[in-house]
C-alpha cells in the first residue's frame, strides 16, 4: 500500500549534475582542457576494483592533449548538454524538479586561469542556461568548481598547492557572482571539498618517478588549506548581495564500527574526526579543530598559513551545509573485508547490500547522518547528491524498468522525512542525477543514475536521444502525491 511522506511545503526537490560529466563541447568557444578531460576510458575487468583508472603517468596526461594514443576521453563529450540544454531543462521541469544543481566549467571562463579578461562566450552559454531555468521556473544551485580545474593551472602553477591559485579562483568566482546573482540563489564554492584534495593529489608525481597515486594525501592538506581560504573569500564577497547564500559541499563518509569491540568503536570515532568532521568543523566553526592540530603534529604535516588566514576562516563560516550521500561503510582497527567506494576502498558491512560497483546501500544511514550533522552544527542542511548507479539498457518499449531506483529513492526519501520529524532542519535534496551522465569515478556511461536514459555508450556512440525511465514517471507522481 502506498505510504504518504511528510515534507515541508517549500522543500526544494531537485537534481544535480556537473559540467564535466554533461556538457561536452570541450574545445568550443575558447574552453581549455580540464584535468578530468585527460583521463581516458578504460574497460573495467572488475567493477569493484577501479585501481587501474587511478594509475596514470604524467606522460599519459601529456599524451592525451593531442590524443597521441587515439583513446576515448569521455568527459570531453559528456551527454552534449552544451547543445541540448533546452530539451534537458524542459524534461527536468516535466519531472517536477524545483531546483537544478549544476556546475560551471572554470576553463570556459578563464581558460588558462590567469587571463586579465573573462571569456564572454563562456559566460554567454551559462547565461542562456540560467535564463532557460528561470523560464521553466527552476531555482538554480551552482557549484563553482566541481573537480574540473583547467589543466593549464595544474601545468603552469602546480595546482592548488600554489597560493596564487586562490586569487585566480577568487577572480573567477567573483565574475560568476557578479554576472549571475540574479539567477542563482545557492552557491557552493567546491564540490566535495574533502575529495578534491585527493584529486589534486592524483596529479602529483611521486619520488620514484612519474607515477601518480592517491596515496599522497599528506601533501595535499596544503592544497586544502588554500581551498578553505578561497571558499571563505567567496563567503565574504557574497555578503555584498542580499539575495544569495553560500554553502559547503562534503562527500559524506558515514561510518560505523565494524562491531562492538571497543577497539573498533574507538578507531571509528578517531577516523570519523579526521576523515569527515574535520571538514565541516573548519567550514562551520571557522577554525582548525584541536584534534587536527594533533593529527598534523603526529604526522609531521606542516601547513603554511599567511597572516589573516585564521581570521578569514573565523569570520566567514558557510551559511548552510550540503553533502553527498550514497553509502556507508565500516571501520575496524584491523582492516577487514573491503568494497569499492567513492574514489577509495571502504570497509564492508555484512548487513548491507551493494551495487555492482560495490557501493553499499543504507537509507537509515542517511537519517543517522542528518541527525548527527544537525546536532553538531545547527545550520540548515541540504542533500546535494544521492542516487544509484546501475547497468541499464533500453527495452523494446524505449524505456528502462528501473524498479531498483524507485526503491532506492523511496527508501531514502522515507528516512529524510523521518529525520525532519526528528527535528532536523533539512531544506532540500538534489538527486544524482536526473539524467544519465558520464561517471566521475569510472569514466563510463554504463554507470547510469538518471531518471532519463541517454542513448550514448561508453565510447559516445549513439543518437544522444533522451528517454524517460519508469522512475521518471514515479518521481513525477511523487512530486504530486508525496506517496511512495
Ligand atoms: C560524487 C561526485 O562524488 O559522486 C559526482 O560529486 C559523481 O561528480 C558522483 O558523479 C557519483 O560518482 P560516480 O563515480 O559513480 O560517477
mmCIF file with all atom_site columns, N, CA and C and ligand atoms in Angstrom, residues 21 146-147 191-192 195 326 342 359 385 432 439-442 447 449, ligand 1:
data_model
loop_
_atom_site.group_PDB
_atom_site.id
_atom_site.type_symbol
_atom_site.label_atom_id
_atom_site.label_alt_id
_atom_site.label_comp_id
_atom_site.label_asym_id
_atom_site.label_entity_id
_atom_site.label_seq_id
_atom_site.pdbx_PDB_ins_code
_atom_site.Cartn_x
_atom_site.Cartn_y
_atom_site.Cartn_z
_atom_site.occupancy
_atom_site.B_iso_or_equiv
_atom_site.pdbx_formal_charge
_atom_site.auth_seq_id
_atom_site.auth_comp_id
_atom_site.auth_asym_id
_atom_site.auth_atom_id
_atom_site.pdbx_PDB_model_num
ATOM   1  N N  . UNK A 1 21  ? 30.675 16.252 -16.638 1.00 0.00 ? 21  UNK A N  1
ATOM   2  C CA . UNK A 1 21  ? 30.003 14.983 -16.866 1.00 0.00 ? 21  UNK A CA 1
ATOM   3  C C  . UNK A 1 21  ? 28.822 15.122 -17.827 1.00 0.00 ? 21  UNK A C  1
ATOM   4  N N  . UNK A 1 146 ? 33.661 21.989 -9.717  1.00 0.00 ? 146 UNK A N  1
ATOM   5  C CA . UNK A 1 146 ? 33.323 20.581 -9.470  1.00 0.00 ? 146 UNK A CA 1
ATOM   6  C C  . UNK A 1 146 ? 34.461 19.723 -10.033 1.00 0.00 ? 146 UNK A C  1
ATOM   7  N N  . UNK A 1 147 ? 35.574 19.711 -9.357  1.00 0.00 ? 147 UNK A N  1
ATOM   8  C CA . UNK A 1 147 ? 36.758 18.884 -9.679  1.00 0.00 ? 147 UNK A CA 1
ATOM   9  C C  . UNK A 1 147 ? 37.512 19.295 -10.965 1.00 0.00 ? 147 UNK A C  1
ATOM   10 N N  . UNK A 1 191 ? 32.912 21.383 -5.030  1.00 0.00 ? 191 UNK A N  1
ATOM   11 C CA . UNK A 1 191 ? 32.249 20.106 -4.855  1.00 0.00 ? 191 UNK A CA 1
ATOM   12 C C  . UNK A 1 191 ? 33.098 19.214 -3.963  1.00 0.00 ? 191 UNK A C  1
ATOM   13 N N  . UNK A 1 192 ? 32.468 18.541 -3.011  1.00 0.00 ? 192 UNK A N  1
ATOM   14 C CA . UNK A 1 192 ? 33.144 17.530 -2.197  1.00 0.00 ? 192 UNK A CA 1
ATOM   15 C C  . UNK A 1 192 ? 34.577 17.941 -1.862  1.00 0.00 ? 192 UNK A C  1
ATOM   16 N N  . UNK A 1 195 ? 37.114 15.372 -1.167  1.00 0.00 ? 195 UNK A N  1
ATOM   17 C CA . UNK A 1 195 ? 37.651 14.523 -2.243  1.00 0.00 ? 195 UNK A CA 1
ATOM   18 C C  . UNK A 1 195 ? 38.520 15.307 -3.200  1.00 0.00 ? 195 UNK A C  1
ATOM   19 N N  . UNK A 1 326 ? 25.779 8.519  -0.607  1.00 0.00 ? 326 UNK A N  1
ATOM   20 C CA . UNK A 1 326 ? 25.498 7.365  -1.457  1.00 0.00 ? 326 UNK A CA 1
ATOM   21 C C  . UNK A 1 326 ? 25.500 6.063  -0.674  1.00 0.00 ? 326 UNK A C  1
ATOM   22 N N  . UNK A 1 342 ? 33.470 5.672  -3.083  1.00 0.00 ? 342 UNK A N  1
ATOM   23 C CA . UNK A 1 342 ? 33.624 6.819  -3.954  1.00 0.00 ? 342 UNK A CA 1
ATOM   24 C C  . UNK A 1 342 ? 35.096 7.251  -3.947  1.00 0.00 ? 342 UNK A C  1
ATOM   25 N N  . UNK A 1 359 ? 29.038 -0.212 -4.016  1.00 0.00 ? 359 UNK A N  1
ATOM   26 C CA . UNK A 1 359 ? 28.579 0.868  -3.130  1.00 0.00 ? 359 UNK A CA 1
ATOM   27 C C  . UNK A 1 359 ? 27.435 0.328  -2.278  1.00 0.00 ? 359 UNK A C  1
ATOM   28 N N  . UNK A 1 385 ? 23.624 15.445 -3.264  1.00 0.00 ? 385 UNK A N  1
ATOM   29 C CA . UNK A 1 385 ? 23.743 14.285 -4.160  1.00 0.00 ? 385 UNK A CA 1
ATOM   30 C C  . UNK A 1 385 ? 23.307 13.033 -3.426  1.00 0.00 ? 385 UNK A C  1
ATOM   31 N N  . UNK A 1 432 ? 21.328 12.630 -7.484  1.00 0.00 ? 432 UNK A N  1
ATOM   32 C CA . UNK A 1 432 ? 22.335 12.394 -8.524  1.00 0.00 ? 432 UNK A CA 1
ATOM   33 C C  . UNK A 1 432 ? 21.803 11.236 -9.330  1.00 0.00 ? 432 UNK A C  1
ATOM   34 N N  . UNK A 1 439 ? 30.234 8.867  -15.694 1.00 0.00 ? 439 UNK A N  1
ATOM   35 C CA . UNK A 1 439 ? 30.599 8.655  -14.290 1.00 0.00 ? 439 UNK A CA 1
ATOM   36 C C  . UNK A 1 439 ? 31.858 9.444  -13.928 1.00 0.00 ? 439 UNK A C  1
ATOM   37 N N  . UNK A 1 440 ? 31.840 10.047 -12.748 1.00 0.00 ? 440 UNK A N  1
ATOM   38 C CA . UNK A 1 440 ? 33.020 10.796 -12.301 1.00 0.00 ? 440 UNK A CA 1
ATOM   39 C C  . UNK A 1 440 ? 34.173 9.841  -12.029 1.00 0.00 ? 440 UNK A C  1
ATOM   40 N N  . UNK A 1 441 ? 33.897 8.766  -11.298 1.00 0.00 ? 441 UNK A N  1
ATOM   41 C CA . UNK A 1 441 ? 34.969 7.899  -10.818 1.00 0.00 ? 441 UNK A CA 1
ATOM   42 C C  . UNK A 1 441 ? 35.452 6.904  -11.852 1.00 0.00 ? 441 UNK A C  1
ATOM   43 N N  . UNK A 1 442 ? 34.531 6.321  -12.628 1.00 0.00 ? 442 UNK A N  1
ATOM   44 C CA . UNK A 1 442 ? 34.964 5.257  -13.530 1.00 0.00 ? 442 UNK A CA 1
ATOM   45 C C  . UNK A 1 442 ? 34.888 5.674  -14.988 1.00 0.00 ? 442 UNK A C  1
ATOM   46 N N  . UNK A 1 447 ? 27.541 3.409  -16.146 1.00 0.00 ? 447 UNK A N  1
ATOM   47 C CA . UNK A 1 447 ? 27.051 3.530  -14.763 1.00 0.00 ? 447 UNK A CA 1
ATOM   48 C C  . UNK A 1 447 ? 26.001 4.636  -14.770 1.00 0.00 ? 447 UNK A C  1
ATOM   49 N N  . UNK A 1 449 ? 22.663 6.772  -13.633 1.00 0.00 ? 449 UNK A N  1
ATOM   50 C CA . UNK A 1 449 ? 21.971 7.227  -12.422 1.00 0.00 ? 449 UNK A CA 1
ATOM   51 C C  . UNK A 1 449 ? 20.622 7.876  -12.732 1.00 0.00 ? 449 UNK A C  1
HETATM 52 C C1 . LIG B 2 .   ? 30.233 12.390 -6.369  1.00 0.00 ? 1   LIG B C1 1
HETATM 53 C C2 . LIG B 2 .   ? 30.541 13.445 -7.386  1.00 0.00 ? 1   LIG B C2 1
HETATM 54 O O1 . LIG B 2 .   ? 31.436 12.041 -5.802  1.00 0.00 ? 1   LIG B O1 1
HETATM 55 O O2 . LIG B 2 .   ? 29.703 11.172 -6.789  1.00 0.00 ? 1   LIG B O2 1
HETATM 56 C C3 . LIG B 2 .   ? 29.847 13.282 -8.724  1.00 0.00 ? 1   LIG B C3 1
HETATM 57 O O3 . LIG B 2 .   ? 30.310 14.725 -6.877  1.00 0.00 ? 1   LIG B O3 1
HETATM 58 C C4 . LIG B 2 .   ? 29.811 11.822 -9.079  1.00 0.00 ? 1   LIG B C4 1
HETATM 59 O O4 . LIG B 2 .   ? 30.539 14.063 -9.659  1.00 0.00 ? 1   LIG B O4 1
HETATM 60 C C5 . LIG B 2 .   ? 29.017 11.071 -8.040  1.00 0.00 ? 1   LIG B C5 1
HETATM 61 O O5 . LIG B 2 .   ? 29.326 11.562 -10.362 1.00 0.00 ? 1   LIG B O5 1
HETATM 62 C C6 . LIG B 2 .   ? 28.859 9.591  -8.341  1.00 0.00 ? 1   LIG B C6 1
HETATM 63 O O6 . LIG B 2 .   ? 30.107 9.017  -8.576  1.00 0.00 ? 1   LIG B O6 1
HETATM 64 P P1 . LIG B 2 .   ? 30.390 8.130  -9.857  1.00 0.00 ? 1   LIG B P1 1
HETATM 65 O O7 . LIG B 2 .   ? 31.820 7.807  -9.793  1.00 0.00 ? 1   LIG B O7 1
HETATM 66 O O8 . LIG B 2 .   ? 29.506 6.959  -9.742  1.00 0.00 ? 1   LIG B O8 1
HETATM 67 O O9 . LIG B 2 .   ? 30.024 8.989  -11.024 1.00 0.00 ? 1   LIG B O9 1
#
